[in-house]
């Protein structure tokens, strides 16, 4: 299956791609400078491009959910999957360093889910996603949700082939997160401000938070939600439906 | 700490080029890291020695070419320093800076033997 990364069907995780044959290159060419100018993320970006092309061919709308740990990504997914079951066909790729607790929560909603444990890795990459989707029948799906590892730094640097990164920020984290972790909020196209049911108990400044987000990403879309009370969720659902229909045409 | 993975890629790419050119070792390599790339140069330097072990890069000198961020304002056209993702133009205050430099993450050259 994996022509581009060169790994066989059984060596999915711990493969090394450098099958060096060690020809004896004793040409004694001496000291010299090689100008190479190669992008360090080129391999990830190439695999992400393959994923994106496949998603495009299947008309699949793909989101990469990023946030710090505990902002509510899994909770938002659970509610979304339950509320939209019957209208939209979802699958979920769950990225976590350890355990499959989130995957079990998603499986309980009846939606196909596949867990990727990154171990020491602090983000998903395009190669993991390329293999993760082998577990789904992509033709049967409308939306693929990828829940990235809870981490506001590393996932920003890795394109997975998604249509959009969606950043989730909960109001208990403070309004300054967008300017403290600018790369992540810059990379996102949509910001979900979650747990707004808790606003009465906090001094979180919503307007300030939005201004900070626009400072690092002027055209970011922002929706305020609570997956606990359900407030604002219809805006998110409308955004999803729009994305699906755009992708199908 | 995605710098560990990044550093592994650096070694992998450099080693592939060095082998293709029949080199027996890499003496130095120059890596360009933009201020807006999301990669911390110090963390790459820290990881490099370990990642280079048992490769053609073992003992190689890592030269980091740090590229400062620059933006150009869509509203007034002025260029300015942009060392964080802050889109406010210092000249006209519009939130309209386009990043024109600082997202680089590239291996520029290798000195090989
Ligand atoms: N009050 C309130 N609590 C919420 C809301 N959304 C999530 N939570 C709670 O926040 C905690 C963390 O939620 P999760 O959905 O596990 O967060 P996560 O982002 O998936 O966490 P990681 O996968 O570990 O990064 C849980 O206790 C949720 O019940 C909300 O809208 N309001
Ligand atoms: Zn592979
Ligand atoms: Zn989760
Ligand atoms: Zn990391
Ligand atoms: Zn300006």
Tab-separated table of N, CA and C in Angstrom, chain A residues 66-214:
chain	number	residue	atom	x	y	z
A	66	UNK	N	-6.533	20.553	16.920
A	66	UNK	CA	-5.331	20.790	17.719
A	66	UNK	C	-5.677	21.651	18.937
A	67	UNK	N	-4.986	21.392	20.041
A	67	UNK	CA	-5.224	22.186	21.252
A	67	UNK	C	-4.248	21.742	22.321
A	68	UNK	N	-4.265	22.444	23.445
A	68	UNK	CA	-3.513	21.924	24.590
A	68	UNK	C	-4.315	20.764	25.187
A	69	UNK	N	-3.676	19.951	26.036
A	69	UNK	CA	-4.395	18.812	26.608
A	69	UNK	C	-5.614	19.287	27.400
A	70	UNK	N	-6.737	18.622	27.198
A	70	UNK	CA	-7.882	18.874	28.054
A	70	UNK	C	-8.804	20.018	27.650
A	71	UNK	N	-8.594	20.608	26.482
A	71	UNK	CA	-9.447	21.719	26.063
A	71	UNK	C	-10.845	21.231	25.686
A	72	UNK	N	-10.950	19.930	25.397
A	72	UNK	CA	-12.275	19.379	25.096
A	72	UNK	C	-12.434	18.819	23.689
A	73	UNK	N	-11.340	18.496	23.020
A	73	UNK	CA	-11.430	17.959	21.648
A	73	UNK	C	-12.295	16.702	21.602
A	74	UNK	N	-12.016	15.758	22.475
A	74	UNK	CA	-12.761	14.490	22.437
A	74	UNK	C	-14.228	14.726	22.792
A	75	UNK	N	-14.469	15.597	23.776
A	75	UNK	CA	-15.854	15.894	24.160
A	75	UNK	C	-16.620	16.537	23.003
A	76	UNK	N	-15.973	17.454	22.304
A	76	UNK	CA	-16.623	18.095	21.154
A	76	UNK	C	-16.932	17.045	20.091
A	77	UNK	N	-15.973	16.150	19.864
A	77	UNK	CA	-16.196	15.089	18.879
A	77	UNK	C	-17.375	14.211	19.292
A	78	UNK	N	-17.379	13.779	20.549
A	78	UNK	CA	-18.453	12.879	21.007
A	78	UNK	C	-19.827	13.500	20.756
A	79	UNK	N	-19.957	14.759	21.155
A	79	UNK	CA	-21.267	15.402	21.002
A	79	UNK	C	-21.618	15.571	19.528
A	80	UNK	N	-20.624	15.990	18.750
A	80	UNK	CA	-20.845	16.217	17.319
A	80	UNK	C	-21.274	14.919	16.625
A	81	UNK	N	-20.582	13.842	16.937
A	81	UNK	CA	-20.880	12.560	16.294
A	81	UNK	C	-22.288	12.092	16.660
A	82	UNK	N	-22.666	12.307	17.938
A	82	UNK	CA	-24.009	11.879	18.361
A	82	UNK	C	-25.068	12.748	17.719
A	83	UNK	N	-24.825	14.084	17.713
A	83	UNK	CA	-25.845	14.997	17.185
A	83	UNK	C	-26.017	14.857	15.675
A	84	UNK	N	-24.943	14.546	14.970
A	84	UNK	CA	-25.031	14.524	13.504
A	84	UNK	C	-25.122	13.115	12.925
A	85	UNK	N	-25.193	12.121	13.812
A	85	UNK	CA	-25.307	10.732	13.325
A	85	UNK	C	-26.530	10.657	12.417
A	86	UNK	N	-26.404	9.986	11.300
A	86	UNK	CA	-27.554	9.901	10.404
A	86	UNK	C	-27.495	10.924	9.291
A	87	UNK	N	-26.891	12.106	9.564
A	87	UNK	CA	-26.786	13.122	8.506
A	87	UNK	C	-25.433	13.092	7.813
A	88	UNK	N	-24.391	12.872	8.600
A	88	UNK	CA	-23.032	12.942	8.061
A	88	UNK	C	-22.292	11.679	8.487
A	89	UNK	N	-21.583	11.062	7.535
A	89	UNK	CA	-20.803	9.858	7.859
A	89	UNK	C	-19.386	10.259	8.268
A	90	UNK	N	-19.063	10.004	9.528
A	90	UNK	CA	-17.765	10.376	10.082
A	90	UNK	C	-16.850	9.164	10.255
A	91	UNK	N	-15.558	9.432	10.300
A	91	UNK	CA	-14.590	8.515	10.898
A	91	UNK	C	-13.611	9.380	11.683
A	92	UNK	N	-12.987	8.780	12.692
A	92	UNK	CA	-12.089	9.546	13.564
A	92	UNK	C	-10.744	8.830	13.695
A	93	UNK	N	-9.681	9.598	13.489
A	93	UNK	CA	-8.336	9.113	13.806
A	93	UNK	C	-7.947	9.778	15.113
A	94	UNK	N	-7.587	8.974	16.107
A	94	UNK	CA	-7.256	9.490	17.426
A	94	UNK	C	-5.752	9.430	17.641
A	95	UNK	N	-5.131	10.545	17.868
A	95	UNK	CA	-3.708	10.547	18.182
A	95	UNK	C	-3.508	10.791	19.662
A	96	UNK	N	-2.807	9.899	20.329
A	96	UNK	CA	-2.470	10.101	21.739
A	96	UNK	C	-1.107	9.508	21.968
A	97	UNK	N	-0.388	10.022	22.969
A	97	UNK	CA	0.922	9.451	23.250
A	97	UNK	C	0.763	8.029	23.785
A	98	UNK	N	-0.177	7.838	24.701
A	98	UNK	CA	-0.419	6.523	25.302
A	98	UNK	C	-1.929	6.303	25.389
A	99	UNK	N	-2.319	5.105	25.625
A	99	UNK	CA	-3.704	4.680	25.900
A	99	UNK	C	-4.646	4.865	24.716
A	100	UNK	N	-5.767	4.136	24.794
A	100	UNK	CA	-6.776	4.309	23.759
A	100	UNK	C	-8.089	4.760	24.385
A	101	UNK	N	-7.976	5.540	25.470
A	101	UNK	CA	-9.190	5.993	26.168
A	101	UNK	C	-10.062	6.854	25.276
A	102	UNK	N	-9.428	7.782	24.539
A	102	UNK	CA	-10.218	8.650	23.669
A	102	UNK	C	-10.877	7.820	22.571
A	103	UNK	N	-10.123	6.858	22.023
A	103	UNK	CA	-10.680	6.023	20.958
A	103	UNK	C	-11.878	5.227	21.478
A	104	UNK	N	-11.788	4.761	22.733
A	104	UNK	CA	-12.900	4.004	23.305
A	104	UNK	C	-14.128	4.907	23.455
A	105	UNK	N	-13.897	6.180	23.846
A	105	UNK	CA	-15.015	7.123	23.977
A	105	UNK	C	-15.680	7.347	22.624
A	106	UNK	N	-14.860	7.459	21.587
A	106	UNK	CA	-15.409	7.677	20.240
A	106	UNK	C	-16.136	6.424	19.758
A	107	UNK	N	-15.532	5.252	20.019
A	107	UNK	CA	-16.146	4.000	19.564
A	107	UNK	C	-17.540	3.838	20.165
A	108	UNK	N	-17.713	4.338	21.391
A	108	UNK	CA	-19.012	4.227	22.057
A	108	UNK	C	-20.110	4.992	21.312
A	109	UNK	N	-19.730	5.937	20.457
A	109	UNK	CA	-20.745	6.664	19.681
A	109	UNK	C	-21.134	5.882	18.431
A	110	UNK	N	-20.404	4.794	18.143
A	110	UNK	CA	-20.731	3.980	16.983
A	110	UNK	C	-20.017	4.390	15.707
A	111	UNK	N	-19.167	5.399	15.810
A	111	UNK	CA	-18.445	5.889	14.631
A	111	UNK	C	-17.123	5.122	14.487
A	112	UNK	N	-16.735	4.757	13.257
A	112	UNK	CA	-15.452	4.070	13.088
A	112	UNK	C	-14.289	4.933	13.576
A	113	UNK	N	-13.402	4.324	14.348
A	113	UNK	CA	-12.291	5.076	14.926
A	113	UNK	C	-11.040	4.220	14.872
A	114	UNK	N	-9.913	4.856	14.650
A	114	UNK	CA	-8.642	4.148	14.716
A	114	UNK	C	-7.679	4.962	15.574
A	115	UNK	N	-7.015	4.263	16.484
A	115	UNK	CA	-6.097	4.921	17.416
A	115	UNK	C	-4.670	4.885	16.893
A	116	UNK	N	-3.988	6.001	16.956
A	116	UNK	CA	-2.550	6.033	16.661
A	116	UNK	C	-1.842	6.449	17.944
A	117	UNK	N	-1.016	5.567	18.482
A	117	UNK	CA	-0.220	5.958	19.653
A	117	UNK	C	1.130	6.462	19.164
A	118	UNK	N	1.444	7.675	19.543
A	118	UNK	CA	2.685	8.270	19.074
A	118	UNK	C	3.843	7.974	20.019
A	119	UNK	N	3.567	7.336	21.164
A	119	UNK	CA	4.633	7.051	22.122
A	119	UNK	C	5.266	8.340	22.599
A	120	UNK	N	6.571	8.473	22.366
A	120	UNK	CA	7.260	9.687	22.799
A	120	UNK	C	6.941	10.870	21.882
A	121	UNK	N	6.373	10.586	20.712
A	121	UNK	CA	6.119	11.650	19.732
A	121	UNK	C	5.048	12.609	20.210
A	122	UNK	N	5.229	13.881	19.916
A	122	UNK	CA	4.332	14.883	20.460
A	122	UNK	C	3.356	15.407	19.419
A	123	UNK	N	3.259	14.746	18.282
A	123	UNK	CA	2.354	15.196	17.220
A	123	UNK	C	2.133	14.039	16.252
A	124	UNK	N	1.095	14.136	15.463
A	124	UNK	CA	0.912	13.193	14.356
A	124	UNK	C	1.674	13.715	13.152
A	125	UNK	N	2.118	12.807	12.283
A	125	UNK	CA	2.685	13.262	11.023
A	125	UNK	C	1.930	12.617	9.859
A	126	UNK	N	2.265	13.051	8.666
A	126	UNK	CA	1.502	12.642	7.485
A	126	UNK	C	1.629	11.145	7.221
A	127	UNK	N	2.770	10.573	7.598
A	127	UNK	CA	2.974	9.142	7.390
A	127	UNK	C	2.013	8.324	8.266
A	128	UNK	N	1.898	8.712	9.539
A	128	UNK	CA	0.982	8.009	10.449
A	128	UNK	C	-0.458	8.099	9.941
A	129	UNK	N	-0.825	9.279	9.455
A	129	UNK	CA	-2.197	9.463	8.972
A	129	UNK	C	-2.426	8.635	7.702
A	130	UNK	N	-1.418	8.603	6.837
A	130	UNK	CA	-1.518	7.819	5.609
A	130	UNK	C	-1.813	6.351	5.905
A	131	UNK	N	-1.203	5.814	6.953
A	131	UNK	CA	-1.478	4.426	7.329
A	131	UNK	C	-2.759	4.307	8.143
A	132	UNK	N	-3.037	5.321	8.974
A	132	UNK	CA	-4.253	5.293	9.800
A	132	UNK	C	-5.507	5.156	8.950
A	133	UNK	N	-5.527	5.843	7.811
A	133	UNK	CA	-6.742	5.828	6.990
A	133	UNK	C	-6.923	4.520	6.228
A	134	UNK	N	-5.900	3.668	6.254
A	134	UNK	CA	-6.074	2.349	5.628
A	134	UNK	C	-7.137	1.536	6.368
A	135	UNK	N	-7.475	1.972	7.589
A	135	UNK	CA	-8.463	1.240	8.382
A	135	UNK	C	-9.899	1.630	8.058
A	136	UNK	N	-10.075	2.615	7.180
A	136	UNK	CA	-11.441	3.071	6.879
A	136	UNK	C	-11.798	2.840	5.418
A	137	UNK	N	-13.101	2.728	5.168
A	137	UNK	CA	-13.592	2.723	3.802
A	137	UNK	C	-13.885	4.182	3.427
A	138	UNK	N	-12.920	4.835	2.819
A	138	UNK	CA	-13.029	6.277	2.581
A	138	UNK	C	-14.216	6.633	1.698
A	139	UNK	N	-14.608	5.703	0.821
A	139	UNK	CA	-15.730	5.991	-0.075
A	139	UNK	C	-17.038	6.170	0.689
A	140	UNK	N	-17.099	5.584	1.888
A	140	UNK	CA	-18.352	5.632	2.647
A	140	UNK	C	-18.426	6.864	3.558
A	141	UNK	N	-17.410	7.732	3.515
A	141	UNK	CA	-17.322	8.801	4.510
A	141	UNK	C	-17.540	10.199	3.937
A	142	UNK	N	-18.020	11.098	4.810
A	142	UNK	CA	-18.116	12.521	4.454
A	142	UNK	C	-17.028	13.339	5.147
A	143	UNK	N	-16.786	13.028	6.411
A	143	UNK	CA	-15.811	13.808	7.193
A	143	UNK	C	-14.851	12.867	7.916
A	144	UNK	N	-13.574	13.181	7.819
A	144	UNK	CA	-12.575	12.517	8.656
A	144	UNK	C	-12.079	13.542	9.676
A	145	UNK	N	-12.240	13.195	10.948
A	145	UNK	CA	-11.746	14.044	12.028
A	145	UNK	C	-10.448	13.438	12.549
A	146	UNK	N	-9.423	14.236	12.628
A	146	UNK	CA	-8.160	13.764	13.185
A	146	UNK	C	-7.931	14.512	14.489
A	147	UNK	N	-7.987	13.801	15.616
A	147	UNK	CA	-7.694	14.459	16.896
A	147	UNK	C	-6.208	14.338	17.153
A	148	UNK	N	-5.505	15.452	17.048
A	148	UNK	CA	-4.066	15.451	17.237
A	148	UNK	C	-3.725	15.313	18.722
A	149	UNK	N	-2.473	15.046	19.002
A	149	UNK	CA	-1.989	14.967	20.375
A	149	UNK	C	-2.170	16.342	21.042
A	150	UNK	N	-2.643	16.354	22.284
A	150	UNK	CA	-2.827	17.610	22.996
A	150	UNK	C	-1.488	18.293	23.214
A	151	UNK	N	-1.244	19.374	22.453
A	151	UNK	CA	0.076	20.014	22.452
A	151	UNK	C	-0.051	21.242	21.554
A	152	UNK	N	0.201	22.411	22.105
A	152	UNK	CA	-0.015	23.626	21.313
A	152	UNK	C	1.199	24.028	20.484
A	153	UNK	N	2.248	23.216	20.506
A	153	UNK	CA	3.456	23.622	19.796
A	153	UNK	C	3.705	22.768	18.554
A	154	UNK	N	3.972	21.500	18.765
A	154	UNK	CA	4.517	20.673	17.678
A	154	UNK	C	3.560	20.409	16.510
A	155	UNK	N	2.276	20.117	16.761
A	155	UNK	CA	1.414	19.777	15.625
A	155	UNK	C	1.327	20.890	14.579
A	156	UNK	N	1.657	22.117	14.964
A	156	UNK	CA	1.565	23.230	14.013
A	156	UNK	C	2.492	23.036	12.826
A	157	UNK	N	3.609	22.355	13.055
A	157	UNK	CA	4.636	22.266	12.012
A	157	UNK	C	4.367	21.150	11.005
A	158	UNK	N	3.382	20.277	11.294
A	158	UNK	CA	3.210	19.095	10.454
A	158	UNK	C	1.884	19.081	9.716
A	159	UNK	N	1.974	19.241	8.403
A	159	UNK	CA	0.812	19.129	7.539
A	159	UNK	C	0.427	17.658	7.450
A	160	UNK	N	-0.844	17.363	7.638
A	160	UNK	CA	-1.295	15.969	7.542
A	160	UNK	C	-2.048	15.723	6.241
A	161	UNK	N	-2.291	16.801	5.503
A	161	UNK	CA	-3.098	16.689	4.286
A	161	UNK	C	-4.541	17.108	4.529
A	162	UNK	N	-4.801	17.686	5.708
A	162	UNK	CA	-6.155	18.089	6.079
A	162	UNK	C	-6.603	19.317	5.291
A	163	UNK	N	-7.943	19.548	5.291
A	163	UNK	CA	-8.456	20.787	4.708
A	163	UNK	C	-8.189	21.962	5.640
A	164	UNK	N	-8.432	21.741	6.931
A	164	UNK	CA	-8.233	22.833	7.896
A	164	UNK	C	-7.718	22.287	9.217
A	165	UNK	N	-6.882	23.080	9.855
A	165	UNK	CA	-6.622	22.853	11.268
A	165	UNK	C	-7.688	23.619	12.033
A	166	UNK	N	-8.246	22.971	13.045
A	166	UNK	CA	-9.220	23.621	13.916
A	166	UNK	C	-8.598	23.670	15.301
A	167	UNK	N	-8.361	24.868	15.804
A	167	UNK	CA	-7.772	24.998	17.139
A	167	UNK	C	-8.899	25.084	18.158
A	168	UNK	N	-8.778	24.322	19.235
A	168	UNK	CA	-9.758	24.383	20.311
A	168	UNK	C	-9.062	25.027	21.508
A	169	UNK	N	-9.686	26.057	22.030
A	169	UNK	CA	-9.132	26.739	23.207
A	169	UNK	C	-10.243	26.821	24.227
A	170	UNK	N	-10.005	26.337	25.433
A	170	UNK	CA	-11.076	26.416	26.428
A	170	UNK	C	-10.854	27.632	27.315
A	171	UNK	N	-11.952	28.158	27.829
A	171	UNK	CA	-11.882	29.429	28.551
A	171	UNK	C	-11.129	29.319	29.881
A	172	UNK	N	-10.875	28.097	30.336
A	172	UNK	CA	-10.115	27.958	31.581
A	172	UNK	C	-8.612	28.116	31.364
A	173	UNK	N	-8.208	28.237	30.088
A	173	UNK	CA	-6.762	28.300	29.805
A	173	UNK	C	-6.213	29.726	29.780
A	174	UNK	N	-7.098	30.714	29.771
A	174	UNK	CA	-6.624	32.095	29.687
A	174	UNK	C	-6.673	32.600	28.262
A	175	UNK	N	-6.913	33.919	28.120
A	175	UNK	CA	-7.165	34.462	26.780
A	175	UNK	C	-5.890	34.739	25.991
A	176	UNK	N	-4.747	34.601	26.639
A	176	UNK	CA	-3.506	34.988	25.952
A	176	UNK	C	-2.864	33.842	25.160
A	177	UNK	N	-3.465	32.656	25.168
A	177	UNK	CA	-2.858	31.511	24.464
A	177	UNK	C	-2.519	31.796	22.995
A	178	UNK	N	-3.389	32.490	22.255
A	178	UNK	CA	-3.048	32.716	20.836
A	178	UNK	C	-1.738	33.462	20.622
A	179	UNK	N	-1.409	34.391	21.514
A	179	UNK	CA	-0.139	35.097	21.299
A	179	UNK	C	1.035	34.390	21.972
A	180	UNK	N	0.713	33.483	22.905
A	180	UNK	CA	1.808	32.709	23.509
A	180	UNK	C	2.246	31.562	22.610
A	181	UNK	N	1.298	31.029	21.852
A	181	UNK	CA	1.592	29.915	20.944
A	181	UNK	C	1.166	30.300	19.530
A	182	UNK	N	1.808	31.336	18.994
A	182	UNK	CA	1.294	31.929	17.750
A	182	UNK	C	1.321	30.995	16.551
A	183	UNK	N	2.321	30.110	16.477
A	183	UNK	CA	2.399	29.251	15.296
A	183	UNK	C	1.131	28.417	15.140
A	184	UNK	N	0.639	27.895	16.254
A	184	UNK	CA	-0.537	27.044	16.197
A	184	UNK	C	-1.774	27.805	15.751
A	185	UNK	N	-1.984	28.983	16.334
A	185	UNK	CA	-3.188	29.732	15.983
A	185	UNK	C	-3.060	30.349	14.597
A	186	UNK	N	-1.823	30.572	14.189
A	186	UNK	CA	-1.605	31.049	12.827
A	186	UNK	C	-1.948	29.964	11.805
A	187	UNK	N	-1.666	28.714	12.188
A	187	UNK	CA	-1.896	27.607	11.247
A	187	UNK	C	-3.374	27.226	11.152
A	188	UNK	N	-4.170	27.612	12.152
A	188	UNK	CA	-5.582	27.192	12.177
A	188	UNK	C	-6.456	28.129	11.342
A	189	UNK	N	-7.507	27.574	10.750
A	189	UNK	CA	-8.473	28.395	10.010
A	189	UNK	C	-9.717	28.679	10.838
A	190	UNK	N	-9.944	27.821	11.832
A	190	UNK	CA	-11.109	28.009	12.698
A	190	UNK	C	-10.649	27.865	14.147
A	191	UNK	N	-11.162	28.754	14.990
A	191	UNK	CA	-10.900	28.663	16.428
A	191	UNK	C	-12.224	28.367	17.124
A	192	UNK	N	-12.270	27.267	17.854
A	192	UNK	CA	-13.437	26.984	18.689
A	192	UNK	C	-13.072	27.375	20.109
A	193	UNK	N	-13.776	28.348	20.649
A	193	UNK	CA	-13.565	28.695	22.057
A	193	UNK	C	-14.570	27.876	22.851
A	194	UNK	N	-14.064	26.887	23.581
A	194	UNK	CA	-14.926	25.890	24.235
A	194	UNK	C	-15.103	26.178	25.728
A	195	UNK	N	-16.079	25.521	26.307
A	195	UNK	CA	-16.422	25.601	27.735
A	195	UNK	C	-16.975	26.971	28.101
A	196	UNK	N	-17.721	27.607	27.185
A	196	UNK	CA	-18.246	28.936	27.510
A	196	UNK	C	-19.304	28.875	28.613
A	197	UNK	N	-19.782	27.662	28.927
A	197	UNK	CA	-20.696	27.532	30.080
A	197	UNK	C	-20.009	27.952	31.374
A	198	UNK	N	-18.665	27.955	31.359
A	198	UNK	CA	-17.928	28.306	32.579
A	198	UNK	C	-17.618	29.799	32.698
A	199	UNK	N	-17.958	30.576	31.669
A	199	UNK	CA	-17.594	32.007	31.668
A	199	UNK	C	-18.028	32.762	32.934
A	200	UNK	N	-19.241	32.481	33.463
A	200	UNK	CA	-19.669	33.233	34.654
A	200	UNK	C	-18.734	33.053	35.850
A	201	UNK	N	-17.965	31.980	35.843
A	201	UNK	CA	-17.111	31.717	37.022
A	201	UNK	C	-15.670	32.170	36.832
A	202	UNK	N	-15.375	32.731	35.662
A	202	UNK	CA	-13.974	33.049	35.336
A	202	UNK	C	-13.862	34.508	34.960
A	203	UNK	N	-12.619	35.035	34.899
A	203	UNK	CA	-12.515	36.380	34.333
A	203	UNK	C	-11.874	36.355	32.946
A	204	UNK	N	-12.212	35.334	32.199
A	204	UNK	CA	-11.741	35.188	30.827
A	204	UNK	C	-12.366	36.284	29.961
A	205	UNK	N	-11.532	37.032	29.247
A	205	UNK	CA	-12.015	38.142	28.421
A	205	UNK	C	-12.140	37.672	26.975
A	206	UNK	N	-13.388	37.364	26.567
A	206	UNK	CA	-13.639	36.822	25.223
A	206	UNK	C	-13.141	37.741	24.113
A	207	UNK	N	-13.432	39.042	24.252
A	207	UNK	CA	-13.058	39.982	23.187
A	207	UNK	C	-11.547	40.064	23.040
A	208	UNK	N	-10.874	40.060	24.178
A	208	UNK	CA	-9.421	40.119	24.156
A	208	UNK	C	-8.861	38.870	23.486
A	209	UNK	N	-9.446	37.719	23.809
A	209	UNK	CA	-9.000	36.454	23.229
A	209	UNK	C	-9.138	36.501	21.708
A	210	UNK	N	-10.269	36.995	21.237
A	210	UNK	CA	-10.486	37.060	19.781
A	210	UNK	C	-9.507	38.037	19.141
A	211	UNK	N	-9.252	39.146	19.817
A	211	UNK	CA	-8.305	40.123	19.265
A	211	UNK	C	-6.908	39.504	19.176
A	212	UNK	N	-6.526	38.759	20.196
A	212	UNK	CA	-5.214	38.087	20.160
A	212	UNK	C	-5.157	37.092	19.006
A	213	UNK	N	-6.233	36.335	18.831
A	213	UNK	CA	-6.249	35.343	17.757
A	213	UNK	C	-6.110	36.027	16.396
A	214	UNK	N	-6.772	37.182	16.240
A	214	UNK	CA	-6.718	37.886	14.943
A	214	UNK	C	-5.365	38.560	14.735
